[in-house]
Amino acid sequence: LRDAPADQYALWAGRAVGSLSSTVGELGIEDGSLIGLTRLAYATTKTALLLQLPDAQQVFWVDRAPAVMGRHDQSHEKKVDIDLTVVLQPRQQRRVSRLQAILHETNGQWSIQLHPQARAPMFVDSRIVKAEPVLLNEGDVLSFGPHPNRPTLQLVVRFESD
């Protein structure tokens, strides 16, 4: 077990033991002590953002973080991980920034923050998204545009675990 990553196993001997490299003597285990080894299963979470428009639906799968969301522009060399151009009408494209938002994942919990170069506002439900990350919950609605009640585009947050 010395080759096993310590963050994937828990060794316990009446109490949790922090390191698998400890010897039985270092742990203070005596005859008759109960010891156990448990493999820890960490959930990997994929977040599917469901884009809802009156006439179409599109799902953007986000399975790595950080991920940058925005619109593709051939005259701009920066690439986005989630390209919203495919669901925007040409007249709507300027209402979403090329670099609009950054999605982060920590221990299966997803958050979103406004990209530092974003020029267009966005909202989670009715709360405006700024530089500080906003935690995302199942069913949250991401709105892009000048006001959450008159959005240019909306995405509904869904979570799916492998």
mmCIF file of C-alpha atoms in Angstrom:
data_model
loop_
_atom_site.group_PDB
_atom_site.id
_atom_site.type_symbol
_atom_site.label_atom_id
_atom_site.label_comp_id
_atom_site.label_asym_id
_atom_site.label_seq_id
_atom_site.Cartn_x
_atom_site.Cartn_y
_atom_site.Cartn_z
ATOM 1 C CA LEU A 1 0.000 0.000 0.000
ATOM 2 C CA ARG A 2 2.984 2.326 0.171
ATOM 3 C CA ASP A 3 2.543 3.047 -3.562
ATOM 4 C CA ALA A 4 -1.157 3.928 -3.191
ATOM 5 C CA PRO A 5 -1.943 7.660 -3.187
ATOM 6 C CA ALA A 6 -2.674 8.717 0.420
ATOM 7 C CA ASP A 7 -5.643 10.810 -0.667
ATOM 8 C CA GLN A 8 -7.508 7.739 -1.932
ATOM 9 C CA TYR A 9 -7.350 5.572 1.210
ATOM 10 C CA ALA A 10 -8.081 6.056 4.902
ATOM 11 C CA LEU A 11 -6.369 3.912 7.526
ATOM 12 C CA TRP A 12 -7.977 3.845 10.923
ATOM 13 C CA ALA A 13 -6.967 2.281 14.199
ATOM 14 C CA GLY A 14 -9.571 3.476 16.640
ATOM 15 C CA ARG A 15 -8.875 6.918 15.155
ATOM 16 C CA ALA A 16 -8.093 8.231 11.683
ATOM 17 C CA VAL A 17 -4.460 7.991 10.643
ATOM 18 C CA GLY A 18 -3.134 10.682 8.351
ATOM 19 C CA SER A 19 -0.383 8.846 6.516
ATOM 20 C CA LEU A 20 -0.126 5.367 5.024
ATOM 21 C CA SER A 21 3.644 5.552 5.393
ATOM 22 C CA SER A 22 3.403 5.194 9.201
ATOM 23 C CA THR A 23 4.553 1.920 10.736
ATOM 24 C CA VAL A 24 2.461 -0.144 13.141
ATOM 25 C CA GLY A 25 4.812 0.900 15.950
ATOM 26 C CA GLU A 26 4.449 4.588 15.101
ATOM 27 C CA LEU A 27 0.671 4.262 15.201
ATOM 28 C CA GLY A 28 0.711 2.827 18.736
ATOM 29 C CA ILE A 29 -1.293 -0.237 17.727
ATOM 30 C CA GLU A 30 -1.347 -2.995 20.352
ATOM 31 C CA ASP A 31 -2.425 -6.636 20.224
ATOM 32 C CA GLY A 32 -6.175 -6.825 19.807
ATOM 33 C CA SER A 33 -6.491 -3.355 18.266
ATOM 34 C CA LEU A 34 -9.021 -3.062 15.489
ATOM 35 C CA ILE A 35 -7.565 -1.578 12.305
ATOM 36 C CA GLY A 36 -9.121 -0.946 8.928
ATOM 37 C CA LEU A 37 -8.341 0.401 5.518
ATOM 38 C CA THR A 38 -11.073 2.157 3.554
ATOM 39 C CA ARG A 39 -10.856 3.267 -0.042
ATOM 40 C CA LEU A 40 -12.279 6.751 -0.388
ATOM 41 C CA ALA A 41 -14.440 7.363 -3.435
ATOM 42 C CA TYR A 42 -14.428 10.950 -4.607
ATOM 43 C CA ALA A 43 -17.327 11.999 -6.768
ATOM 44 C CA THR A 44 -16.510 13.462 -10.123
ATOM 45 C CA THR A 45 -19.235 15.781 -11.222
ATOM 46 C CA LYS A 46 -20.106 16.967 -14.690
ATOM 47 C CA THR A 47 -22.217 20.045 -14.993
ATOM 48 C CA ALA A 48 -24.527 20.213 -17.930
ATOM 49 C CA LEU A 49 -25.746 23.706 -18.675
ATOM 50 C CA LEU A 50 -29.030 23.438 -20.563
ATOM 51 C CA LEU A 51 -29.564 26.360 -22.896
ATOM 52 C CA GLN A 52 -33.238 27.170 -23.239
ATOM 53 C CA LEU A 53 -34.466 29.308 -26.146
ATOM 54 C CA PRO A 54 -38.040 29.548 -27.433
ATOM 55 C CA ASP A 55 -37.265 27.465 -30.514
ATOM 56 C CA ALA A 56 -34.300 25.272 -29.580
ATOM 57 C CA GLN A 57 -32.355 23.555 -26.826
ATOM 58 C CA GLN A 58 -28.631 22.896 -26.544
ATOM 59 C CA VAL A 59 -26.631 21.274 -23.758
ATOM 60 C CA PHE A 60 -23.118 22.380 -22.956
ATOM 61 C CA TRP A 61 -21.222 19.736 -20.937
ATOM 62 C CA VAL A 62 -18.583 21.168 -18.631
ATOM 63 C CA ASP A 63 -16.358 18.404 -17.280
ATOM 64 C CA ARG A 64 -13.166 20.287 -16.515
ATOM 65 C CA ALA A 65 -12.400 23.498 -14.740
ATOM 66 C CA PRO A 66 -11.656 26.264 -15.000
ATOM 67 C CA ALA A 67 -13.750 26.704 -18.133
ATOM 68 C CA VAL A 68 -14.225 30.021 -19.919
ATOM 69 C CA MET A 69 -17.652 30.834 -21.348
ATOM 70 C CA GLY A 70 -18.201 33.448 -24.039
ATOM 71 C CA ARG A 71 -18.663 33.941 -27.750
ATOM 72 C CA HIS A 72 -16.244 33.121 -30.530
ATOM 73 C CA ASP A 73 -15.069 35.984 -32.690
ATOM 74 C CA GLN A 74 -12.744 35.304 -35.652
ATOM 75 C CA SER A 75 -11.073 38.675 -35.202
ATOM 76 C CA HIS A 76 -10.225 37.803 -31.593
ATOM 77 C CA GLU A 77 -7.559 35.186 -30.980
ATOM 78 C CA LYS A 78 -8.632 34.113 -27.465
ATOM 79 C CA LYS A 79 -10.578 30.855 -27.430
ATOM 80 C CA VAL A 80 -13.454 29.915 -25.155
ATOM 81 C CA ASP A 81 -14.272 26.471 -23.749
ATOM 82 C CA ILE A 82 -18.027 27.079 -23.987
ATOM 83 C CA ASP A 83 -18.892 28.901 -27.201
ATOM 84 C CA LEU A 84 -22.284 30.597 -26.924
ATOM 85 C CA THR A 85 -22.114 31.880 -30.514
ATOM 86 C CA VAL A 86 -23.892 28.761 -31.779
ATOM 87 C CA VAL A 87 -27.094 29.729 -29.942
ATOM 88 C CA LEU A 88 -27.040 33.506 -30.389
ATOM 89 C CA GLN A 89 -28.766 35.339 -33.221
ATOM 90 C CA PRO A 90 -26.334 37.672 -35.060
ATOM 91 C CA ARG A 91 -28.021 40.760 -33.555
ATOM 92 C CA GLN A 92 -27.635 39.267 -30.044
ATOM 93 C CA GLN A 93 -23.932 38.471 -30.217
ATOM 94 C CA ARG A 94 -22.690 41.846 -28.960
ATOM 95 C CA ARG A 95 -24.815 41.431 -25.818
ATOM 96 C CA VAL A 96 -22.553 38.559 -24.658
ATOM 97 C CA SER A 97 -18.853 39.212 -24.132
ATOM 98 C CA ARG A 98 -16.160 37.259 -25.948
ATOM 99 C CA LEU A 99 -14.848 36.310 -22.502
ATOM 100 C CA GLN A 100 -18.009 36.382 -20.384
ATOM 101 C CA ALA A 101 -17.537 34.097 -17.381
ATOM 102 C CA ILE A 102 -15.293 31.535 -15.720
ATOM 103 C CA LEU A 103 -16.676 28.311 -14.246
ATOM 104 C CA HIS A 104 -14.790 26.713 -11.349
ATOM 105 C CA GLU A 105 -15.198 23.329 -9.645
ATOM 106 C CA THR A 106 -14.011 22.482 -6.133
ATOM 107 C CA ASN A 107 -14.864 19.092 -4.609
ATOM 108 C CA GLY A 108 -17.892 18.666 -6.871
ATOM 109 C CA GLN A 109 -19.277 22.152 -6.173
ATOM 110 C CA TRP A 110 -19.441 24.466 -9.183
ATOM 111 C CA SER A 111 -19.252 28.259 -9.121
ATOM 112 C CA ILE A 112 -19.248 31.017 -11.714
ATOM 113 C CA GLN A 113 -17.679 34.462 -11.817
ATOM 114 C CA LEU A 114 -17.610 37.276 -14.315
ATOM 115 C CA HIS A 115 -14.496 37.195 -16.511
ATOM 116 C CA PRO A 116 -12.233 40.219 -15.826
ATOM 117 C CA GLN A 117 -12.568 41.256 -19.501
ATOM 118 C CA ALA A 118 -16.379 40.898 -19.649
ATOM 119 C CA ARG A 119 -18.291 43.959 -20.774
ATOM 120 C CA ALA A 120 -21.793 42.500 -20.639
ATOM 121 C CA PRO A 121 -23.597 41.807 -17.357
ATOM 122 C CA MET A 122 -24.833 38.385 -16.298
ATOM 123 C CA PHE A 123 -27.007 37.086 -13.485
ATOM 124 C CA VAL A 124 -27.583 33.910 -11.478
ATOM 125 C CA ASP A 125 -31.336 33.973 -10.997
ATOM 126 C CA SER A 126 -31.737 37.682 -10.224
ATOM 127 C CA ARG A 127 -28.345 38.224 -8.519
ATOM 128 C CA ILE A 128 -25.730 40.022 -10.578
ATOM 129 C CA VAL A 129 -22.474 38.095 -11.038
ATOM 130 C CA LYS A 130 -19.311 40.048 -10.331
ATOM 131 C CA ALA A 131 -15.659 39.183 -9.736
ATOM 132 C CA GLU A 132 -16.423 37.021 -6.672
ATOM 133 C CA PRO A 133 -17.504 33.440 -7.499
ATOM 134 C CA VAL A 134 -21.189 32.593 -7.025
ATOM 135 C CA LEU A 135 -22.016 28.995 -6.040
ATOM 136 C CA LEU A 136 -24.292 27.230 -8.514
ATOM 137 C CA ASN A 137 -27.239 25.070 -7.504
ATOM 138 C CA GLU A 138 -29.438 22.700 -9.470
ATOM 139 C CA GLY A 139 -32.023 24.723 -11.376
ATOM 140 C CA ASP A 140 -30.231 28.075 -11.176
ATOM 141 C CA VAL A 141 -30.791 30.224 -14.256
ATOM 142 C CA LEU A 142 -27.856 32.076 -15.796
ATOM 143 C CA SER A 143 -29.103 35.162 -17.631
ATOM 144 C CA PHE A 144 -27.041 37.203 -20.076
ATOM 145 C CA GLY A 145 -28.054 40.726 -21.015
ATOM 146 C CA PRO A 146 -28.809 44.085 -19.450
ATOM 147 C CA HIS A 147 -31.452 42.813 -16.991
ATOM 148 C CA PRO A 148 -32.421 39.336 -15.687
ATOM 149 C CA ASN A 149 -36.067 39.968 -16.653
ATOM 150 C CA ARG A 150 -35.114 40.801 -20.266
ATOM 151 C CA PRO A 151 -32.307 38.327 -21.008
ATOM 152 C CA THR A 152 -30.563 37.917 -24.328
ATOM 153 C CA LEU A 153 -29.809 34.320 -23.382
ATOM 154 C CA GLN A 154 -30.533 31.939 -20.515
ATOM 155 C CA LEU A 155 -28.867 28.715 -19.358
ATOM 156 C CA VAL A 156 -30.333 26.366 -16.746
ATOM 157 C CA VAL A 157 -27.828 24.621 -14.460
ATOM 158 C CA ARG A 158 -28.121 20.853 -14.118
ATOM 159 C CA PHE A 159 -25.667 18.466 -12.439
ATOM 160 C CA GLU A 160 -24.944 14.924 -13.499
ATOM 161 C CA SER A 161 -22.490 12.622 -11.741
ATOM 162 C CA ASP A 162 -20.634 9.843 -13.517
#
